[in-house]
Each structure stands twice: as C-alpha cells, then as structure tokens.
Amino acid sequence: MISPATYYPEFDSVEVEARITPLAACDEEIVRTLRCAAPPRSYEALVDSASRAAVDEWLGEAEEYPFQNVVRTVVAGVVAESDPLGPYADVFHDPRAALRETLGRAESRLRELWTRPLVAAINHARARGLLSGASPEERYDDFVERAVRTSFEEVSGLSFPVLRDVTRTVLTYEVANVRELCRRLLADRQEIARVFGIEPADRIVSCGFSDGDAHNRGRSVSVLGFASGARLVYKPRDVSCEAAYAALADRVNDRYGTSLAAAPVLRREGYGYVEFVAAEDVSATSEEFMEASGELAAVLYLLNARDMHFENIVATRRGPVPIDLETILHPRRLYVGATPEAPGNAYDALGESLYGIGILPLVMVGKDEGAGHVDVGFLGGQGRGSSPFKTVRLLDPYTDHVRLALEAQESPPRRTVAGALTEEETHALGAHMAVGFGRVYRAVLDEPGSWRELLREAASGVRVRYVHNATVLYGQTLRMASSARALDDYEPYLALLKRIAIASQDSSRELVASELRQLARRDIPYFTVAAEGVALEEGDGTPTGAEFDRSPLDLALEKAERLSETDLDEQLRLLYSAFSASFPDNHLARPGTAGPAPSRPDPERSRSAARSRSAARSRSAARSRSAARSRSAARSRSATSEGPEAGHAEGGAGLARLLDGLCARFLATSLPDRYGNLPATWIGPSASAQVGRPWPPVVLGYDLYTGRPGPALALAAGGRVLDNAAYRDAAAQVFGTTAGILADGTYEKRSLRQAGFAGYTGLSGLLFALFAAGRLVGSDEWTDAAREAVPLVLDQVRDERPDELPLEAVSGLAGVLSCVLAIGGPHADAALVELAGLLTDALRPGRVPAELAQSGCAHGVSGILAVLSRVQPRLTEGRQVVGDALARLYDRLDAFYDPDARDWFTNLAGPRSFSTGWCHGTAGVALGLSAYGALTGDEDVLRRRGTAVDTMLRHGFGRNITWCHGDLGNHDILRELIRDTGDPDGRLREELAAVESTWLTPEVFRRKLADPRSRYAHTTSLLVGTSGVALHLANRLDPGVHVSPVTLTVAEGWT
C-alpha cells in the first residue's frame, strides 16, 4: 500500500483523514460500474459486408502515431455487437464514411488512455528479450503486429485490468451515443426543417464528431454537415440557456436599442440543436463590432455569465454571436468549509466582474518568471512563449526504446477577432467597446425594474451549468490517472482521481463524490441547477445532494440592485486595463506639446547601443543643452506660475486633493478577502516587473510590488497626512489584521512558503510595509509584529539551497537585506550577518552569478552594491568580507560603462542597450554608486557617481508616474542623492524642484491618472500604479516620515 503522502503531498495527515478517507465509500460502486460494462466482440461479427470492408480499410492504413494500429484494433470492437449506424443508413449520404467518423471519434477517446501502458509494455518486453528483430524499429513492428493479433498484455507479460474495464466503458458509451444521435435526428427532421430550413431529404455527409470534452457518459457536441452544404450543431445536453438568450436578445434590442445577435435554437427534452455560426472577418467594421461587443459584454455581465471565451463566441459581420451559453446565470461556488466565507468577498466579485466573463482578453500565465502565456478571451490575442500547460511527447517513436517526456509547448496559434494591431488601434478598439458597455449599463441603471422583469422571464424553465472546477484541472486529473501504474490496479487509479478533493477541499462531500464518479468513467464532471432553484444535479439529472444558498436568478437580481456609477467605473477600469496592459506609457508631456521630453528610449524598450562615437558625443551634448534649457524653463515657470503645466501653481493644496481622491478610491474599492478573518484586499491587474509579461486582473495578494500592502500603505500615509480617520481605519484593517495573525501565530506555514521570502514579491516585503505603516500611524503593535516575524523570513531562506538563492533586489537576498535593515529589532543583527554572509559567499571570487550580467538596481549589480554598502556598518561580524565583495562589485560596473555615451549598459547578455530607471538603468547605477561612495569616500567612486547623476538628470524624467522605471523612482533617488551628498551647492535641490514643477505637478498626475490608455492608471500597484502615486504625494506633503519603495527605507526629518 502506497502512503497517502505520495498521492496528496499538499495535505497533512489530518486533512487526508478528513478529505480523502471518506471517499473510500465510493470505491466499490465505481469498480462495479466499470467492470459491468459489456465487453466488445471482434468486428468480424458485423453482418454487413460493406461495413466490414470499411473497417478493414481503416485498420489497414499506415500509422500516423506510435501504436495506432493497436489502438484501432481495440476500437474496432465498438461495432462488434451490431453496426451502430446500420439501422440508420438512410440518414447518411455515405454510411461507410459515417462509420469511419464513428471509429475515428472512438480512437481519439482511447489514444491518450492507452499510450502510457503501451509504452510501458514495449519497454518491458524489450528488457525481457521478448521481441524479435535486429533493430529497435523491427522490434517495434514485431510488438505491434503481435499485439494486434493477440493483445499487448500477452506480448509483454504485463496486465492492465483497469485499462480493460475503462476501455469497455468508454467504447460502450461511444456506441450508445452514436445510436442516440441517429434516433434523435430521425425524430427531429421535420422540426429541424421548420427552424433551420434544412429539408428532411438533405442527407448527412459528416457527423463532425468533436474531439472536445466528454460529459454525461461520453457525450459531446457534433457539427452535422449536410449534402446541401448546410451545417447544424447538435448538443446532447439541455439547450434552455441558448433558447432563453435568443429570446432575451430580441427583448433587449427592442427595449434598449441594442444590436445583440443570437443563433436560432431548437430545444428538445434534454438536448437540442443550434444554428452553425461561421466566423467572418470583421476588420472592415471593427469599430461597430467593438461597440456591439461592449453591448454583449454588458448583457453577459448582468447575466452573471462565465466561460465566454474565444471558442464560445463567434465574430460575424452582424456582431459577436455567443454559441455556447450554458454558463449564463452562473451560481457562486459551493462552499461548506469550517470558516465562513465573507459576504461580497473579492473572489466572488472578480468571478462576477466583466473580466470574469471571459469576453475580454483572458490571460493564463505560467508560474515561473520566464514562462509564456496563452490568451483564451474572446477579444484576446496570440499567446507568447511557452504555454503554461505542458504536453506529453513521445521520444524515439516507432522503436522499442520509445519513452514519454513532459515538456512545455509553444502557445498554440488561435483565431483572433482583430488580428495584428498597432498600439493606437488597440486603444481605439477598447474605447469603442467601453462605449457599448457603458451605454447598456447606464440604460439598465436608469430602468432597473425593466431589466429585472426581462431577467425573470428569461430564467423561467432554464437549467444552467455549474462549473465547479476548471476543465483544465479535470483534464490534468484524468491524465494523471492514465499512467501505466494507475491502469494496472484500482488502488492507484482511484487514489489519483481523488486528488480532485484537493481543489474541492471546501466543497460538500456529496459533490466531490460525484466528481469522482464522473472522472472514473473518463467524463469531465458536469453539473446543472435550475435557474430558479438551488439543488445541484449531474448532467443526466441525478441529484448530487448538494445545494446552493441562493438560486442563480436571485444572484442576478441582487447584482441588478447593486448597479452604480462606482461599479461601472470599476468594470471600465478592468476593460481599459485589458487593452492597455501590453503597452508601457512613457510620455508625461501633453500630447502635441513640445515640452522637454527626453530623447531617450522607453526604459522598457531599450534602444540598441550600436552607434558611432561621434554621434554619441553629439547627442550627449545636445541633450545636455536641452536639459539645461528645460531646467531653466522649469525654474522660470515655477517663479511665474506660467507654462504648459500650469497645474503646478496649485502647490500643496493640489497634491493634497489628489491624495485625498486616490485614498477615497482605495477606500471605496476595498473588499473582504475570501474569509473575514483575513486582511482586506483589492481587485486589480497583477503588474509585473518583467517586461512583456501580461497583467491579468487578480485578487491582490501580499507582495509589496503589486499586492494589497500597496494601497494599504497609501491609506496609512494618507490618513497621517490628511488626518483622516477613515483612511487610517482602512489601513488598520489590513495591517492590524496582519499584525494580529503574525503575533498570534495563526498563519499557515504552507501559505508563508507559497509567498516566498523576497523583498518585493514575498514575506520580507510584507513585513517592511507593516513596519512602515506602523511608523506612519504610530502603531508600536505593527512595528513590533514586523520585527518579531523576521525569523520567519530567515526560516524560508534556510529552506533553500544556498547555491540556488537569487541575489537580486526584487526576488532575492538583496531585497531581503534591505527590508531587515529597515525593520530592525531584536533579530535584525543576527539576520543581517547571516544574509550578508550568504550574499557575499555567492559573490566570492571565481563565481559569476546571473545577477552580475545586469547593471541596474532591480536585478543587477547596483542593487547589491547599494544594500551591502548600507548594511556593512551595521554588521557585527564579516565587515571585511563585505568590503571585499563591494570592491569587486564596483569593479564589475566598469564592464557596463560606455565612455562615449557616459552611460552604463543595462546588461551584458544581449545587445547593448541603455535605460533610465531605477530597475535597469542609470538611476539605479547612481543609487548604487552613491551608497558606496558615502561608505568609502573614494574620489573615483564619487566622480563616477557624478557622471551617473548627470546622465540621470539628462534622461531620467518625463517618462511615467511609476516608482519602478519612471519619474517617481528617479525623483526618490534624487532625494536620496541629496541626503548622501549633503548637496553643498544646492544644485540637486534645484533639480528636484525643477522636476516637481515640470513633470510631477498636480495637473500631470490628474491627466495621467484619468488616461484610459495608460496601464499605470488601472493598477493599484505600489511600484507601477496608483498606490505608488499616493505614497509619493504623501511623502512630498509630509517629509516627517518618508517611505521609499526604491531603497526600502523609512526615514524621518528630511527637508
């Protein structure tokens, strides 16, 4: 017996006992059901000679994948008892072709199921010397030939009883489902002619059996092709949702003047037919199409629709046509956990949001930083890089050494609605969609009673599908249970299928048991509930025993009651974010003005450094003159209150109004986490420090870069500066709750491990935010909790192999060092020694970690140089080792320096390029050199610092309102430089004032925050979003406590 820990490493023994052990009650029923399936006989039992000939021809074709002949021989048994199409020959134009389609569909069902046992069998046979042939290819041929004549089990000496039982079950379902389709077609031809105009004499030339998901004992959708060229979609499930939507679309068009398009439907008892809708090129009418898409999105939002991705909506010249509507009026997730879910929690809100529908670009991203993504949203684009889903590939195919490999695959190409678009075109389409969405939303908001009336009419007699777990998760579970070991014995087969209880751990036992039964027969679990009811059933009407608290209709009616301008703004924010997230916004000047915008390239799109020395010198001189004129003009405008950014004249009052507006927004959009005992959170794009990585909306986690600590820290700062108790209370809901959880030890160690230890992406960053917030509002409880939790960070660091620890500031040791240095407390000294030791050991002579290939602060040399320079005086031991490492880091920076450009390359691994920000560019270099210069006083270091500062001043402003790679971060670095140098001649203070009066005025902030094209306006991220703007404003308004997300410091008393 294999230990449960092998199958369920995510669970401890108590959880296994509570979640897994009770499912054993299903084992006997499942095994009995699978073993009772009637075994197929040989296809020679066919009476019809034409059918036998068709099968012979099919079996005689050359293999297109390994072991195909073996799989096809087994599949031939699907027609053993009787030809399933025989009694219905008149239905088909060519019964032989229809039979081949039937066989092909069954083959596709068995292929994945049989592959791994066949691979195991041939390798076992080879190892035992049971195969004949002089080469691997000949021995493969011998295995296949004998397996076809007898069985692969007999050839290999292995036995797979579960595989035999499951195969009989799957093939039995295939035969029954084909017969069911034929019977229904014969009975429905007159009605089909009435609704769709396809005459009864128009014979079927293709059954169009789908390779898609099988539900309810192997049933799946078919696209029927007729001799006339007509096509029709047969759905072997209830189509009341499609019928209800078609009727609703007509009523909505009449009532609100919309142009919703719907496919005609023929509803039968438990199944139905839907018009086949062909995709069309809509590029010529893209603006009208996007407005229509906005209208559709609004109606689907009001209907609480889910799963409306690119396969379920078709682009046509009459507008977007939804073709699979079983998931409208979707209920909330069934939950029966011990801890009550918070009403109106963020997870429910995100699922019921515009993004949750699936019509917007819907990105699925891999976990690793370098992972690619796929976009399954209806209006989404092509994926990029490797798909987050892995695929099985056969290595050394057609040999007796064939083996399996699990590997990443490139994101598959998909049909997109708009095709390749420029940035301008993409923004424009998003704006047109927003028009359509807003028009319908406001029309319903103005007449809520009319909408509720339409909703009740539409929901009458409708059954909706409930998606409990994602299809991809069910598919993964089935693949795990297709291994040779699982198909050899029922114990591992059932144990692996029971892993579904991990995803359903807070669901009713009856529901999980139903999932298990359906998976065991190789179905994707399928559940339905009446729109006006609460009882959950399987697809065939079998009660599960589980019930919802409220009906799907009740939820939709409640949503209609909650409609508001605030909610509309939030949905539009998600909409605009979906269309802007791929495009950095690096222009603070007004459109059409000739302001002193730097001529440097976008820091996220660094230009090539391949240029001549003379051209470099010329550009450098020109920039110096331009920058000088800009600073002079800025000082002049500051004195006269004139110029293109006249909003600077508002001064502190304007900044305070902006801060108040941002904090009010954070307060209004704060939501409970899933459970009421957890800190509050927000919904927003998951901004990433990695260039090119998508920003899908999520429930914000605990990371400093883009998580809930950002808006909570902004609220704490706003509450202090504005003396606003409501903002302080909202911050306390996050940080006070966090402090209590840490102090009481009521956290899950698994959750801490999942969060990681890093400064910007893990636990140490959360502790820094908790400490900083405590300093802002004067809470010793918060600062003490942060300090006492430092050992938790160290524990996570120690769990990693020292040679695998990242060193950088964002996700590595440098960021942790900065956080611990800022937090201080009783554990800090020992922690600093340990962390500095790990970092310097990784930097010892002879080692060249990846971080040394980049110059910036976020991921490279400058960030490590800066923090070690600040830490070295605090160390109680190891100072000399750190000093030696600092000298090597400083020397390393020389490898990046271009004397003609008077600048540092961003990296050495690719084409030479420059950047301006803290993360990858010169501003970060200036920060690192400043910290090292302040430590050593070395004249050479100070000269290089001066060069970096001059370059940053020439190129580092006029970009964007972010800390990570924009003006806020560079502004903070300029402030840090003033602190480090003392600014004896006042030049840096003068530069700081010029930046604030030119690029960081209230008018600039208002304009960029209201810009729907700017991705930074749509995220609450601290480093690249609105909470970072709020913190910047608070720092300027009240320098008494200055919090820097760039240096990860909390300072007092700077002026």
PDB file of C-alpha atoms in Angstrom, residues 681-822:
ATOM      1  CA  THR A 681      -7.800  43.374  -0.338  1.00  0.00           C
ATOM      2  CA  TRP A 682      -8.474  44.815  -3.777  1.00  0.00           C
ATOM      3  CA  ILE A 683      -9.011  43.605  -7.328  1.00  0.00           C
ATOM      4  CA  GLY A 684      -6.577  44.843  -9.910  1.00  0.00           C
ATOM      5  CA  PRO A 685      -4.129  43.964 -12.671  1.00  0.00           C
ATOM      6  CA  SER A 686      -1.254  41.826 -11.469  1.00  0.00           C
ATOM      7  CA  ALA A 687       1.547  44.128 -12.557  1.00  0.00           C
ATOM      8  CA  SER A 688       4.901  42.508 -13.139  1.00  0.00           C
ATOM      9  CA  ALA A 689       8.480  43.730 -13.065  1.00  0.00           C
ATOM     10  CA  GLN A 690       9.158  41.511 -16.062  1.00  0.00           C
ATOM     11  CA  VAL A 691       8.941  43.259 -19.431  1.00  0.00           C
ATOM     12  CA  GLY A 692       6.351  41.752 -21.771  1.00  0.00           C
ATOM     13  CA  ARG A 693       4.555  39.765 -19.088  1.00  0.00           C
ATOM     14  CA  PRO A 694       0.753  40.238 -19.157  1.00  0.00           C
ATOM     15  CA  TRP A 695      -1.105  41.944 -16.329  1.00  0.00           C
ATOM     16  CA  PRO A 696      -4.294  39.915 -15.760  1.00  0.00           C
ATOM     17  CA  PRO A 697      -6.666  41.121 -13.022  1.00  0.00           C
ATOM     18  CA  VAL A 698      -6.429  39.170  -9.773  1.00  0.00           C
ATOM     19  CA  VAL A 699      -7.393  39.377  -6.137  1.00  0.00           C
ATOM     20  CA  LEU A 700      -4.333  41.152  -4.778  1.00  0.00           C
ATOM     21  CA  GLY A 701      -2.014  39.044  -2.670  1.00  0.00           C
ATOM     22  CA  TYR A 702       0.583  40.092  -0.105  1.00  0.00           C
ATOM     23  CA  ASP A 703       3.545  41.088  -2.252  1.00  0.00           C
ATOM     24  CA  LEU A 704       4.922  44.600  -1.984  1.00  0.00           C
ATOM     25  CA  TYR A 705       5.267  45.137  -5.729  1.00  0.00           C
ATOM     26  CA  THR A 706       1.630  44.844  -6.729  1.00  0.00           C
ATOM     27  CA  GLY A 707      -0.282  43.378  -3.776  1.00  0.00           C
ATOM     28  CA  ARG A 708      -2.581  44.709  -1.072  1.00  0.00           C
ATOM     29  CA  PRO A 709       0.234  46.216   1.037  1.00  0.00           C
ATOM     30  CA  GLY A 710       0.481  48.953  -1.616  1.00  0.00           C
ATOM     31  CA  PRO A 711      -2.958  50.570  -1.302  1.00  0.00           C
ATOM     32  CA  ALA A 712      -2.981  49.854   2.436  1.00  0.00           C
ATOM     33  CA  LEU A 713       0.344  51.676   2.857  1.00  0.00           C
ATOM     34  CA  ALA A 714      -1.028  54.556   0.773  1.00  0.00           C
ATOM     35  CA  LEU A 715      -4.063  54.716   3.063  1.00  0.00           C
ATOM     36  CA  ALA A 716      -1.832  54.789   6.123  1.00  0.00           C
ATOM     37  CA  ALA A 717       0.205  57.635   4.640  1.00  0.00           C
ATOM     38  CA  GLY A 718      -2.928  59.453   3.515  1.00  0.00           C
ATOM     39  CA  GLY A 719      -4.529  59.017   6.895  1.00  0.00           C
ATOM     40  CA  ARG A 720      -1.499  60.577   8.549  1.00  0.00           C
ATOM     41  CA  VAL A 721      -1.028  63.460   6.114  1.00  0.00           C
ATOM     42  CA  LEU A 722      -4.706  64.314   5.738  1.00  0.00           C
ATOM     43  CA  ASP A 723      -5.619  63.443   9.341  1.00  0.00           C
ATOM     44  CA  ASN A 724      -8.383  61.200   8.037  1.00  0.00           C
ATOM     45  CA  ALA A 725      -9.586  58.531  10.456  1.00  0.00           C
ATOM     46  CA  ALA A 726     -11.423  56.556   7.776  1.00  0.00           C
ATOM     47  CA  TYR A 727      -8.217  56.083   5.811  1.00  0.00           C
ATOM     48  CA  ARG A 728      -6.302  55.068   8.925  1.00  0.00           C
ATOM     49  CA  ASP A 729      -9.032  52.585   9.829  1.00  0.00           C
ATOM     50  CA  ALA A 730      -8.921  51.054   6.351  1.00  0.00           C
ATOM     51  CA  ALA A 731      -5.150  50.688   6.636  1.00  0.00           C
ATOM     52  CA  ALA A 732      -5.625  49.115  10.054  1.00  0.00           C
ATOM     53  CA  GLN A 733      -7.967  46.501   8.587  1.00  0.00           C
ATOM     54  CA  VAL A 734      -5.029  45.285   6.509  1.00  0.00           C
ATOM     55  CA  PHE A 735      -2.047  45.888   8.746  1.00  0.00           C
ATOM     56  CA  GLY A 736      -3.728  45.447  12.111  1.00  0.00           C
ATOM     57  CA  THR A 737      -5.132  42.120  10.972  1.00  0.00           C
ATOM     58  CA  THR A 738      -1.749  41.108   9.559  1.00  0.00           C
ATOM     59  CA  ALA A 739      -0.014  42.038  12.798  1.00  0.00           C
ATOM     60  CA  GLY A 740      -2.515  40.011  14.789  1.00  0.00           C
ATOM     61  CA  ILE A 741      -2.089  36.943  12.610  1.00  0.00           C
ATOM     62  CA  LEU A 742       1.703  37.133  12.908  1.00  0.00           C
ATOM     63  CA  ALA A 743       1.672  37.814  16.635  1.00  0.00           C
ATOM     64  CA  ASP A 744      -0.816  35.045  17.387  1.00  0.00           C
ATOM     65  CA  GLY A 745       0.834  32.543  15.067  1.00  0.00           C
ATOM     66  CA  THR A 746      -2.486  31.809  13.334  1.00  0.00           C
ATOM     67  CA  TYR A 747      -0.928  31.673   9.860  1.00  0.00           C
ATOM     68  CA  GLU A 748      -0.491  28.555   7.767  1.00  0.00           C
ATOM     69  CA  LYS A 749       3.133  27.634   7.153  1.00  0.00           C
ATOM     70  CA  ARG A 750       2.134  26.500   3.675  1.00  0.00           C
ATOM     71  CA  SER A 751       0.883  29.987   2.885  1.00  0.00           C
ATOM     72  CA  LEU A 752       4.148  31.520   4.056  1.00  0.00           C
ATOM     73  CA  ARG A 753       6.132  29.117   1.882  1.00  0.00           C
ATOM     74  CA  GLN A 754       3.968  29.950  -1.111  1.00  0.00           C
ATOM     75  CA  ALA A 755       4.533  33.659  -0.540  1.00  0.00           C
ATOM     76  CA  GLY A 756       8.315  33.259  -0.551  1.00  0.00           C
ATOM     77  CA  PHE A 757      10.833  35.368   1.312  1.00  0.00           C
ATOM     78  CA  ALA A 758      11.715  38.140  -1.149  1.00  0.00           C
ATOM     79  CA  GLY A 759      11.564  41.883  -0.656  1.00  0.00           C
ATOM     80  CA  TYR A 760       9.226  42.855  -3.449  1.00  0.00           C
ATOM     81  CA  THR A 761       7.486  39.540  -4.012  1.00  0.00           C
ATOM     82  CA  GLY A 762       7.456  37.805  -0.641  1.00  0.00           C
ATOM     83  CA  LEU A 763       7.207  37.906   3.141  1.00  0.00           C
ATOM     84  CA  SER A 764      10.027  40.340   3.878  1.00  0.00           C
ATOM     85  CA  GLY A 765       8.328  42.958   1.693  1.00  0.00           C
ATOM     86  CA  LEU A 766       5.071  42.486   3.601  1.00  0.00           C
ATOM     87  CA  LEU A 767       6.943  42.952   6.893  1.00  0.00           C
ATOM     88  CA  PHE A 768       8.570  46.104   5.533  1.00  0.00           C
ATOM     89  CA  ALA A 769       5.156  47.513   4.627  1.00  0.00           C
ATOM     90  CA  LEU A 770       3.786  46.558   8.058  1.00  0.00           C
ATOM     91  CA  PHE A 771       6.721  48.267   9.749  1.00  0.00           C
ATOM     92  CA  ALA A 772       6.457  51.373   7.561  1.00  0.00           C
ATOM     93  CA  ALA A 773       2.715  51.653   8.173  1.00  0.00           C
ATOM     94  CA  GLY A 774       3.306  51.335  11.898  1.00  0.00           C
ATOM     95  CA  ARG A 775       5.764  54.206  11.763  1.00  0.00           C
ATOM     96  CA  LEU A 776       3.334  56.303   9.732  1.00  0.00           C
ATOM     97  CA  VAL A 777       0.402  55.915  12.111  1.00  0.00           C
ATOM     98  CA  GLY A 778       2.396  55.467  15.306  1.00  0.00           C
ATOM     99  CA  SER A 779       1.456  51.848  15.988  1.00  0.00           C
ATOM    100  CA  ASP A 780       4.042  50.007  18.080  1.00  0.00           C
ATOM    101  CA  GLU A 781       1.910  46.887  17.719  1.00  0.00           C
ATOM    102  CA  TRP A 782       2.527  46.834  13.976  1.00  0.00           C
ATOM    103  CA  THR A 783       6.238  47.622  14.120  1.00  0.00           C
ATOM    104  CA  ASP A 784       6.794  45.061  16.889  1.00  0.00           C
ATOM    105  CA  ALA A 785       4.911  42.391  14.934  1.00  0.00           C
ATOM    106  CA  ALA A 786       7.088  43.054  11.892  1.00  0.00           C
ATOM    107  CA  ARG A 787      10.271  42.847  13.930  1.00  0.00           C
ATOM    108  CA  GLU A 788       9.268  39.658  15.725  1.00  0.00           C
ATOM    109  CA  ALA A 789       8.414  37.986  12.398  1.00  0.00           C
ATOM    110  CA  VAL A 790      11.901  38.421  10.912  1.00  0.00           C
ATOM    111  CA  PRO A 791      12.860  34.832  11.890  1.00  0.00           C
ATOM    112  CA  LEU A 792      10.051  33.570   9.645  1.00  0.00           C
ATOM    113  CA  VAL A 793      11.863  35.113   6.702  1.00  0.00           C
ATOM    114  CA  LEU A 794      15.136  33.523   7.735  1.00  0.00           C
ATOM    115  CA  ASP A 795      13.470  30.131   8.043  1.00  0.00           C
ATOM    116  CA  GLN A 796      12.358  30.337   4.426  1.00  0.00           C
ATOM    117  CA  VAL A 797      15.793  31.420   3.245  1.00  0.00           C
ATOM    118  CA  ARG A 798      17.345  28.456   5.054  1.00  0.00           C
ATOM    119  CA  ASP A 799      14.926  26.087   3.349  1.00  0.00           C
ATOM    120  CA  GLU A 800      16.585  26.902   0.014  1.00  0.00           C
ATOM    121  CA  ARG A 801      19.881  25.525  -1.228  1.00  0.00           C
ATOM    122  CA  PRO A 802      22.471  28.298  -0.774  1.00  0.00           C
ATOM    123  CA  ASP A 803      23.742  27.904  -4.325  1.00  0.00           C
ATOM    124  CA  GLU A 804      20.212  28.345  -5.687  1.00  0.00           C
ATOM    125  CA  LEU A 805      19.303  31.521  -3.803  1.00  0.00           C
ATOM    126  CA  PRO A 806      18.662  34.516  -6.057  1.00  0.00           C
ATOM    127  CA  LEU A 807      20.771  37.527  -5.169  1.00  0.00           C
ATOM    128  CA  GLU A 808      18.861  40.430  -6.724  1.00  0.00           C
ATOM    129  CA  ALA A 809      16.735  43.088  -5.046  1.00  0.00           C
ATOM    130  CA  VAL A 810      13.315  42.125  -6.420  1.00  0.00           C
ATOM    131  CA  SER A 811      13.196  38.421  -5.642  1.00  0.00           C
ATOM    132  CA  GLY A 812      16.464  37.684  -3.872  1.00  0.00           C
ATOM    133  CA  LEU A 813      18.736  38.257  -0.906  1.00  0.00           C
ATOM    134  CA  ALA A 814      19.491  41.928  -1.627  1.00  0.00           C
ATOM    135  CA  GLY A 815      15.842  42.857  -1.202  1.00  0.00           C
ATOM    136  CA  VAL A 816      15.549  40.818   1.991  1.00  0.00           C
ATOM    137  CA  LEU A 817      18.633  42.546   3.398  1.00  0.00           C
ATOM    138  CA  SER A 818      17.110  45.956   2.692  1.00  0.00           C
ATOM    139  CA  CYS A 819      13.858  45.026   4.426  1.00  0.00           C
ATOM    140  CA  VAL A 820      15.537  43.576   7.515  1.00  0.00           C
ATOM    141  CA  LEU A 821      17.842  46.594   7.733  1.00  0.00           C
ATOM    142  CA  ALA A 822      14.835  48.919   7.699  1.00  0.00           C
TER     143      ALA A 822
END
